[in-house]
Amino acid sequence: MSSRSPIDALRGSLDLLVLKTLSLSPTHGWGISQRVQQISGGEFEMNQGSLYPALQRLEKEGLITSDWGVTDNNRQARYYRLTAAGRRALGDEVESWKRFAAALDLVLRTS
Amino acid sequence: MKWLDSARTRLRLLFARRAAESRMNGEFRFHIEMETDRLIRAEGRAPGEARRHALAAFGGVEKHKEAMRDGRGLAWLGGTWLDWKLGARMLLKYPALTIIGGLSLAGAIAIGAVGIEVANELLYKRLPFDQGSRVVRLETQDAAASRVEPRVLHDFAIWRRSLKTVVELGAARVSERNVLTGEGRVESLRVAEITASAFPLTRVPPLLGRPLQPTDEVQGAQPVVVLGYDVWQRQFLHDPAIVGRVVTVGRTARTVVGVMPPRFGFPRDQQAWVPLPVQDAAPREGPAVQVFGRLADGASWQDAAAELDVVSARFAADQPITHAQLRTRVRAFAGRTPGDPLRLEDLAVHAIVLLLLGAVSANVATLVFARTAMRESEIVVRHALGASRGRVIAQIVTEGLVLALAAAVLGLVVAQATVRYAWARASQITGDSLPFWVDLTLEPATIAYALLLALVAAALIGLLPALKATGASVQRGLQGITSTGGTMKFGGIWSFLIGAQVAFTLLFVPGAVGIFTSTINDQSRWAAFPTEHYLTFRLAIDNEPLAGERGAPDDGQIGARRARAYEELAGQLREEPGVTHVTHGDRLPTMSPEWVALEMVQDDAPPARLHGNYEGGFAMAAVGAGYHDAFGARILAGRALHAADAGSPNGSVVVNEAFTRVVGRNPVGARVRTLQRGSERELGPWHEIVGVVTDLWTFPADWSGAAYIYRAASAAELDPVVVAVRVAGDAAPLAPRVAALAPQVDAGLHLRDIVTLYDIAAQEQNRMVGGSVIFGSVLLVALVFSAAGLYALMAVAVTRRTREIGIRVALGANPRHVLRSVFARAGRQLGGGIIAGNSLILLFAWRADSLTADVLVSSVTTSVMMAAVGVLACAGPARRALRIQATDALRQG
């Protein structure tokens, strides 16, 4: 764990993180939370339970889909995968985020 | 397909609630187990500690579950289901409110449902045919005589050839005929002589064989008959080989050519159909027929009306002597004719129902209000814990809805029973069976209307208390519930409700008691003659041409035939052992009379309008010679009616004793004429009063004491003829003999309802007793309801002041003074209601000219009862308040 305070996964960015994680490979809810932690080097520490309402919302929007599957240690888990619409949405979100980050960076540099 | 995936997920989440919950629990469990394993494996924590950490990292499980349920869009559903369960529990928890409120609402909804069902059947029902709403009848009015002219065979022949907007024209005349089957069974059936064109008009194919065809109408064609389904079932036991069999219909042997399907009774309620030969008739001559047709494709009602106006005008120009005053209109065959102005009475049904429902709902609302006031602390705590105002209101309204829906179900059951009873009774009174298109089961529209009424009632009984209960701020509410008093203030509205409750009860009770006591009194009246000694029946004759007669007989010929048959039957009956009198009339003394207004002239004074003793009118009956003698009435002055008095438009009349009391002098020698009630212009001819007879005081109706005028009538003038046979002893054994004599007298003679007068009176009495019991029960429920409403209102009003009373006593106030202030307020509320109610009663009674001692006594009694209920309602809570300990009262402050 980093010595600095971990950044809270804000609701808007949580959707982006989930979609990005699932674009790598389908996985279950716990797997998503672990990958987010790993990829971000522990910078993002989300309240793990809040992941599930976000997954449900994304599924309702048709961006991801889910099915029951079996894990390596023979446990029943719900596996999520990105849909085509989700993949398109991820592209849009990444673009939008990049623009936002660039704009924010510009503002910070100026000040 | 994003939208498809999305829609599937949404539906699954919304409706597969249990599966969604299971999935959510499974995922959460898996997540926490995986995290626990990871913590044990990666960080070497003990299993218990690892699980605690995993749970902490996951966050509040219940919070996430709620978030997911909200996300499923199901939260409101769960809450609503809870409201319904709570509403059902409330019904059980407050049984008095459930029973009294439920019965009252059920009564109001039943009245509404019956009203709308009857209105629907009479005004809006269409023939159950393909495009049945376009089937019409042509009605010819004689403007001079203000009546329908049914002798239109001459015109019919021309309409059939020339009309363009009304096609498939047909005509029918209906009658009763005896049908004799091969096995020798005889049944009197309602037969239509009908043109073959009627069958394609209805577009209903026969079940067996063929319908009538134009060739059947031709002179000399083989006589045929088409049978109805019920007759085929009952008389011919579903014989599949019925077609081709020969049956005797009236006086003619006819071959059965077809059987119609169930529930076909065109034009009204017919059971068999024979061809109507349309012979050439002179204008306004020939038999009475009804004419019907179908609006041509593309033709509107206005087009048909316009064409018939043109045709009527042409007839009037070509044949002014017969047709100058005739106008033919196109009318809907069943129900209202499109374009007719909506009459006030059509709207009155809804207005009365809504008024009644409003009054009942206001009462129930009062009780619900009181109940809600008692649950104030629960409501405030729910509100404080986060329930929105909308949620709390939804809960209270749902409670009202549960009660209203339960009442609607009961109301619909009652309405169904009432509708069946009402149609049967109407059919009995008119002597006609119901039209075939009338359905005895409630229409879907009626059920929908009852449910709508339930919603209106729920809004009325739930919304006001709900708004009031949730109106106060949570803060104030929380402060308030720590005291006994609560915060729901009633003030002016409460006082008004109490006053209105008392006034309404006062207004309602005397009228209801009056109706109830007069009904009970009526039951104690009996006929002035031994009813078991009379056998009665209705006599009619068919209208089939006799051998040698050409064409259908007209009304005059049929009347003469009826009179001959009656005289012959009466002669034969007089020969029977024990028979002392045979008489006839248009009704029996036990039947409701015709009501007329009268004008009298005596001793060369100008004609004076008489004011009868039954709602200003006089009872009128047409009777045969010997009618009064047969019923034991004595002649008090002048003479009885003779057979020779009949048949003349201004024949002599006799009156009864009650008539003499009304005019205040011996009326023999005076002349009277009738005025059609409500129309001063319709003056009848003058009749001379030739005698006065004793009253035939009879059970069961109000009219038993009415002033009567009896005119002489022969059997030729009456259709049907009501016959009474007096026997020395029990008349019942004579019934089979009468039935056996009829076919011997005339093959076309029909006798119906052969029963003793005792049976008629007993049946009527049973109905009256049943009606009184129901009415009495409703009255009792209404009284209990009013008393309960008043009790609840006043008890709650005093209970709200418990804290104030306790503190006043604690501070040393004299309990007597405190009680006086409590009762003074109650007295003002009660007194206001009593004064208002009694003032309205006096006003109405004075306006209606019916201010009697009974009204005054019942008003005073009800006032005292309401006052007693009010005092009782105040006494209990006031006593409790006075007993409260000073410390308790102060602590509550």
mmCIF file of N, CA and C in Angstrom, chain A residues 28-30 33-34 47-50 52-53 56 59-62 66 68 71 73 75-78 80 85, chain B residues 2 5-6 9-10 12-13 23 27-28 30-31 33-35 37-38 57-59 63-64 67-68 71-72:
data_model
loop_
_atom_site.group_PDB
_atom_site.id
_atom_site.type_symbol
_atom_site.label_atom_id
_atom_site.label_comp_id
_atom_site.label_asym_id
_atom_site.label_seq_id
_atom_site.Cartn_x
_atom_site.Cartn_y
_atom_site.Cartn_z
ATOM 1 N N HIS A 28 -14.662 -11.643 -12.742
ATOM 2 C CA HIS A 28 -15.744 -11.442 -11.764
ATOM 3 C C HIS A 28 -15.488 -10.161 -10.972
ATOM 4 N N GLY A 29 -16.440 -9.829 -10.083
ATOM 5 C CA GLY A 29 -16.390 -8.568 -9.353
ATOM 6 C C GLY A 29 -15.119 -8.427 -8.524
ATOM 7 N N TRP A 30 -14.755 -9.487 -7.759
ATOM 8 C CA TRP A 30 -13.555 -9.404 -6.930
ATOM 9 C C TRP A 30 -12.322 -9.228 -7.821
ATOM 10 N N SER A 33 -11.920 -5.651 -8.850
ATOM 11 C CA SER A 33 -11.375 -4.788 -7.797
ATOM 12 C C SER A 33 -9.859 -5.029 -7.626
ATOM 13 N N GLN A 34 -9.429 -6.299 -7.735
ATOM 14 C CA GLN A 34 -7.995 -6.608 -7.607
ATOM 15 C C GLN A 34 -7.197 -6.001 -8.750
ATOM 16 N N ASN A 47 -14.149 1.475 -2.304
ATOM 17 C CA ASN A 47 -14.994 0.710 -1.400
ATOM 18 C C ASN A 47 -15.518 -0.460 -2.227
ATOM 19 N N GLN A 48 -15.005 -1.682 -1.928
ATOM 20 C CA GLN A 48 -15.212 -2.791 -2.868
ATOM 21 C C GLN A 48 -16.684 -3.049 -3.185
ATOM 22 N N GLY A 49 -17.538 -2.911 -2.139
ATOM 23 C CA GLY A 49 -18.980 -3.200 -2.338
ATOM 24 C C GLY A 49 -19.617 -2.262 -3.334
ATOM 25 N N SER A 50 -19.075 -1.030 -3.447
ATOM 26 C CA SER A 50 -19.727 -0.062 -4.347
ATOM 27 C C SER A 50 -19.507 -0.413 -5.819
ATOM 28 N N TYR A 52 -20.432 -3.205 -7.128
ATOM 29 C CA TYR A 52 -21.557 -4.015 -7.643
ATOM 30 C C TYR A 52 -22.726 -3.178 -8.169
ATOM 31 N N PRO A 53 -23.149 -2.110 -7.436
ATOM 32 C CA PRO A 53 -24.190 -1.266 -8.052
ATOM 33 C C PRO A 53 -23.723 -0.707 -9.401
ATOM 34 N N GLN A 56 -24.074 -3.416 -11.971
ATOM 35 C CA GLN A 56 -25.503 -3.582 -12.317
ATOM 36 C C GLN A 56 -25.958 -2.474 -13.258
ATOM 37 N N GLU A 59 -24.555 -2.974 -16.695
ATOM 38 C CA GLU A 59 -25.250 -4.093 -17.367
ATOM 39 C C GLU A 59 -26.615 -3.636 -17.873
ATOM 40 N N LYS A 60 -27.312 -2.823 -17.034
ATOM 41 C CA LYS A 60 -28.623 -2.303 -17.459
ATOM 42 C C LYS A 60 -28.495 -1.430 -18.698
ATOM 43 N N GLU A 61 -27.334 -0.735 -18.779
ATOM 44 C CA GLU A 61 -27.126 0.148 -19.937
ATOM 45 C C GLU A 61 -26.649 -0.622 -21.156
ATOM 46 N N GLY A 62 -26.430 -1.925 -20.972
ATOM 47 C CA GLY A 62 -26.035 -2.771 -22.098
ATOM 48 C C GLY A 62 -24.556 -2.669 -22.442
ATOM 49 N N SER A 66 -23.156 -10.444 -18.286
ATOM 50 C CA SER A 66 -22.585 -11.334 -17.267
ATOM 51 C C SER A 66 -23.200 -12.727 -17.350
ATOM 52 N N TRP A 68 -22.852 -16.805 -15.132
ATOM 53 C CA TRP A 68 -22.213 -17.584 -14.068
ATOM 54 C C TRP A 68 -21.082 -18.429 -14.689
ATOM 55 N N THR A 71 -14.507 -20.624 -11.109
ATOM 56 C CA THR A 71 -13.147 -20.073 -10.978
ATOM 57 C C THR A 71 -12.117 -21.214 -10.940
ATOM 58 N N ASN A 73 -10.313 -22.070 -8.525
ATOM 59 C CA ASN A 73 -10.425 -22.871 -7.298
ATOM 60 C C ASN A 73 -11.840 -23.460 -7.120
ATOM 61 N N ARG A 75 -14.934 -22.317 -7.603
ATOM 62 C CA ARG A 75 -16.035 -21.590 -6.973
ATOM 63 C C ARG A 75 -16.933 -21.003 -8.067
ATOM 64 N N GLN A 76 -18.254 -20.907 -7.733
ATOM 65 C CA GLN A 76 -19.217 -20.285 -8.652
ATOM 66 C C GLN A 76 -19.042 -18.762 -8.590
ATOM 67 N N ALA A 77 -18.839 -18.139 -9.742
ATOM 68 C CA ALA A 77 -18.691 -16.678 -9.742
ATOM 69 C C ALA A 77 -19.403 -16.100 -10.958
ATOM 70 N N ARG A 78 -19.771 -14.852 -10.813
ATOM 71 C CA ARG A 78 -20.449 -14.169 -11.916
ATOM 72 C C ARG A 78 -19.372 -13.463 -12.730
ATOM 73 N N TYR A 80 -18.122 -11.050 -15.764
ATOM 74 C CA TYR A 80 -18.582 -9.923 -16.576
ATOM 75 C C TYR A 80 -17.698 -9.795 -17.799
ATOM 76 N N ALA A 85 -21.073 -2.492 -27.486
ATOM 77 C CA ALA A 85 -21.447 -1.129 -27.096
ATOM 78 C C ALA A 85 -20.524 -0.636 -25.995
ATOM 79 N N LYS B 2 -27.410 -3.289 -28.340
ATOM 80 C CA LYS B 2 -27.352 -2.730 -27.000
ATOM 81 C C LYS B 2 -28.744 -2.668 -26.351
ATOM 82 N N ASP B 5 -30.017 -6.130 -25.221
ATOM 83 C CA ASP B 5 -29.361 -6.600 -23.992
ATOM 84 C C ASP B 5 -29.871 -5.817 -22.794
ATOM 85 N N SER B 6 -29.933 -4.505 -23.025
ATOM 86 C CA SER B 6 -30.351 -3.623 -21.949
ATOM 87 C C SER B 6 -31.783 -3.946 -21.514
ATOM 88 N N THR B 9 -31.997 -7.230 -19.617
ATOM 89 C CA THR B 9 -31.477 -7.091 -18.253
ATOM 90 C C THR B 9 -32.465 -6.355 -17.364
ATOM 91 N N ARG B 10 -33.051 -5.283 -17.911
ATOM 92 C CA ARG B 10 -34.002 -4.495 -17.126
ATOM 93 C C ARG B 10 -35.199 -5.351 -16.722
ATOM 94 N N ARG B 12 -35.365 -8.587 -16.512
ATOM 95 C CA ARG B 12 -34.962 -9.647 -15.586
ATOM 96 C C ARG B 12 -34.830 -9.075 -14.173
ATOM 97 N N LEU B 13 -34.206 -7.897 -14.111
ATOM 98 C CA LEU B 13 -33.992 -7.283 -12.795
ATOM 99 C C LEU B 13 -35.315 -6.864 -12.159
ATOM 100 N N ARG B 23 -28.765 -13.795 -6.786
ATOM 101 C CA ARG B 23 -27.527 -13.493 -7.516
ATOM 102 C C ARG B 23 -26.681 -12.501 -6.718
ATOM 103 N N GLU B 27 -22.948 -13.194 -5.266
ATOM 104 C CA GLU B 27 -21.777 -12.407 -5.667
ATOM 105 C C GLU B 27 -21.074 -11.808 -4.465
ATOM 106 N N PHE B 28 -21.871 -11.285 -3.512
ATOM 107 C CA PHE B 28 -21.279 -10.667 -2.312
ATOM 108 C C PHE B 28 -20.508 -11.725 -1.506
ATOM 109 N N PHE B 30 -19.211 -14.538 -2.550
ATOM 110 C CA PHE B 30 -18.001 -14.933 -3.292
ATOM 111 C C PHE B 30 -16.895 -13.903 -3.104
ATOM 112 N N HIS B 31 -17.295 -12.626 -3.217
ATOM 113 C CA HIS B 31 -16.310 -11.541 -3.111
ATOM 114 C C HIS B 31 -15.627 -11.559 -1.742
ATOM 115 N N GLU B 33 -15.448 -14.000 0.429
ATOM 116 C CA GLU B 33 -14.635 -15.221 0.612
ATOM 117 C C GLU B 33 -13.285 -15.095 -0.107
ATOM 118 N N MET B 34 -13.334 -14.571 -1.330
ATOM 119 C CA MET B 34 -12.095 -14.423 -2.107
ATOM 120 C C MET B 34 -11.147 -13.441 -1.409
ATOM 121 N N GLU B 35 -11.693 -12.355 -0.903
ATOM 122 C CA GLU B 35 -10.868 -11.356 -0.239
ATOM 123 C C GLU B 35 -10.287 -11.920 1.067
ATOM 124 N N ASP B 37 -9.653 -15.098 1.674
ATOM 125 C CA ASP B 37 -8.580 -16.028 1.275
ATOM 126 C C ASP B 37 -7.293 -15.259 0.940
ATOM 127 N N ARG B 38 -7.511 -14.157 0.181
ATOM 128 C CA ARG B 38 -6.334 -13.377 -0.222
ATOM 129 C C ARG B 38 -5.590 -12.829 0.997
ATOM 130 N N ALA B 57 -13.442 -3.862 4.170
ATOM 131 C CA ALA B 57 -13.057 -3.342 2.850
ATOM 132 C C ALA B 57 -14.253 -3.313 1.901
ATOM 133 N N PHE B 58 -15.164 -4.255 2.096
ATOM 134 C CA PHE B 58 -16.344 -4.329 1.214
ATOM 135 C C PHE B 58 -17.292 -3.159 1.478
ATOM 136 N N GLY B 59 -17.333 -2.675 2.709
ATOM 137 C CA GLY B 59 -18.276 -1.609 3.064
ATOM 138 C C GLY B 59 -19.575 -2.233 3.570
ATOM 139 N N LYS B 63 -26.096 -1.669 2.886
ATOM 140 C CA LYS B 63 -26.163 -0.409 2.131
ATOM 141 C C LYS B 63 -26.035 -0.684 0.618
ATOM 142 N N HIS B 64 -25.065 -1.560 0.282
ATOM 143 C CA HIS B 64 -24.886 -1.897 -1.138
ATOM 144 C C HIS B 64 -26.084 -2.649 -1.694
ATOM 145 N N ALA B 67 -28.703 -0.177 -2.438
ATOM 146 C CA ALA B 67 -28.355 0.571 -3.653
ATOM 147 C C ALA B 67 -28.701 -0.250 -4.888
ATOM 148 N N MET B 68 -28.433 -1.563 -4.819
ATOM 149 C CA MET B 68 -28.731 -2.418 -5.982
ATOM 150 C C MET B 68 -30.231 -2.586 -6.178
ATOM 151 N N GLY B 71 -31.460 0.370 -7.716
ATOM 152 C CA GLY B 71 -31.039 0.350 -9.118
ATOM 153 C C GLY B 71 -31.906 -0.557 -9.968
ATOM 154 N N ARG B 72 -32.493 -1.581 -9.329
ATOM 155 C CA ARG B 72 -33.364 -2.489 -10.096
ATOM 156 C C ARG B 72 -34.707 -1.843 -10.398
#
